[in-house]
XYZ file of C-alpha atoms in Angstrom:
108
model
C 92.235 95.443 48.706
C 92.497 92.061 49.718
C 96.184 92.991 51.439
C 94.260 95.149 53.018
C 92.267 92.876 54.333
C 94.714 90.548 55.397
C 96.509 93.114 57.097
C 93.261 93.461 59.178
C 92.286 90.232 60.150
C 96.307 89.796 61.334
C 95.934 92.745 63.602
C 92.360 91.762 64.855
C 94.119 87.997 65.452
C 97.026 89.604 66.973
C 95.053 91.947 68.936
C 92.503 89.303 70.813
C 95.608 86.690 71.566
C 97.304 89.899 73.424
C 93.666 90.376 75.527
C 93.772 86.573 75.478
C 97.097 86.021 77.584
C 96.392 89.315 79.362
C 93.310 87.638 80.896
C 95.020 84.466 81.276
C 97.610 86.177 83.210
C 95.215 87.955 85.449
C 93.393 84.772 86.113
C 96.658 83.288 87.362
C 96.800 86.716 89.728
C 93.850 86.668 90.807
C 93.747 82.181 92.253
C 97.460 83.040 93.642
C 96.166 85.651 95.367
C 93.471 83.118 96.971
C 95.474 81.093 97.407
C 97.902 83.195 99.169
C 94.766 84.718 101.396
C 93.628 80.932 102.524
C 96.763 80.490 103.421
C 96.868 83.299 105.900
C 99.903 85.327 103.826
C 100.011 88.685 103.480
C 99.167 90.123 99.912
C 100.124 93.820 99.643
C 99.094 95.978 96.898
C 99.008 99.549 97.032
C 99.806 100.004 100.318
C 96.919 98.278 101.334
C 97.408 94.637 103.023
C 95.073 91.929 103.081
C 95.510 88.383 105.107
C 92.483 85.867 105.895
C 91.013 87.608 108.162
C 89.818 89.866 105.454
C 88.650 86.445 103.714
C 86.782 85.472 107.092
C 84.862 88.791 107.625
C 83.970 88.668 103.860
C 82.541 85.758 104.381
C 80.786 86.665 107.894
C 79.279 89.531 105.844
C 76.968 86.610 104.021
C 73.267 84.841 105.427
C 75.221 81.663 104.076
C 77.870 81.868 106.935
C 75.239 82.576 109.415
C 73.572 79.360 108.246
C 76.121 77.565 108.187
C 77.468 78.517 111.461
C 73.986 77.372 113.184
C 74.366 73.547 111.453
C 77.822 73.554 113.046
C 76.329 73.612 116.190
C 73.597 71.623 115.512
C 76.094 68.597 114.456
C 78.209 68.688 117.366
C 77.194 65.229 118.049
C 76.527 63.781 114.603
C 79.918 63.665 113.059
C 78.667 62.529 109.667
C 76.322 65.880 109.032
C 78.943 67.800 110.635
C 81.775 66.847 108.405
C 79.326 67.572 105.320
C 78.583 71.464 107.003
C 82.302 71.605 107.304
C 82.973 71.118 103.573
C 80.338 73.765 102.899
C 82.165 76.167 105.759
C 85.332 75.517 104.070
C 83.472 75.879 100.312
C 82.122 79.582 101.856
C 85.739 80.451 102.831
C 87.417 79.446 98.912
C 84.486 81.484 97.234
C 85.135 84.166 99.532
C 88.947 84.284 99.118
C 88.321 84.649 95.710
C 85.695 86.909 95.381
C 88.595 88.957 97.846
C 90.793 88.461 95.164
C 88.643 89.452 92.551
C 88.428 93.025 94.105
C 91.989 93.735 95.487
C 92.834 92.911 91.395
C 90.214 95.208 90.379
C 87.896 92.597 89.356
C 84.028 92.911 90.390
């Protein structure tokens, strides 16, 4: 019995280190693809080909970008505020290649 049980637990342990670099490995997929997107390169997958200015519209698609859009123009003269809306622009734009990412790797 307690073979048995040994046996188990191996196959359990086994079992959850496969899911365990199998969702490492994904995660690594899924920020290259990002990464790949923010950098305006093609990712292809399925016949189906994405470049940043899928990431842009995704982004476009959100009340965020909208907001942020009108501070941009607000700051045109106040360089200080505007660099701050910038980081968030550019903040909106990483969250949306990866949220891109996400779903081209079948991720919700």
């Amino acid at each position: 019995m307690q073979c048995r049980v040994m046996a188990d637990l191996d196959r359990y342990y086994r079992k959850e280190e496969q899911l365990e670099k199998a969702f490492l490995a994904k995660e690594i997929d899924i920020k290259q693809t990002a990464k790949e997107l923010l950098n305006d390169t093609p990712v292809t997958l399925f016949d189906q080909t994405w470049t940043f200015d899928d990431v842009y519209d995704h982004a476009a698609d959100t009340n965020q970008f909208t907001d942020i859009t009108k501070q941009m123009a607000c700051h045109t003269n106040n360089p200080k505020e505007l660099n701050k809306v910038l980081n968030q622009y550019r903040q909106l734009l990483i969250e949306s290649a990866f949220e891109l990412a996400c779903v081209i790797h079948g991720e919700d």
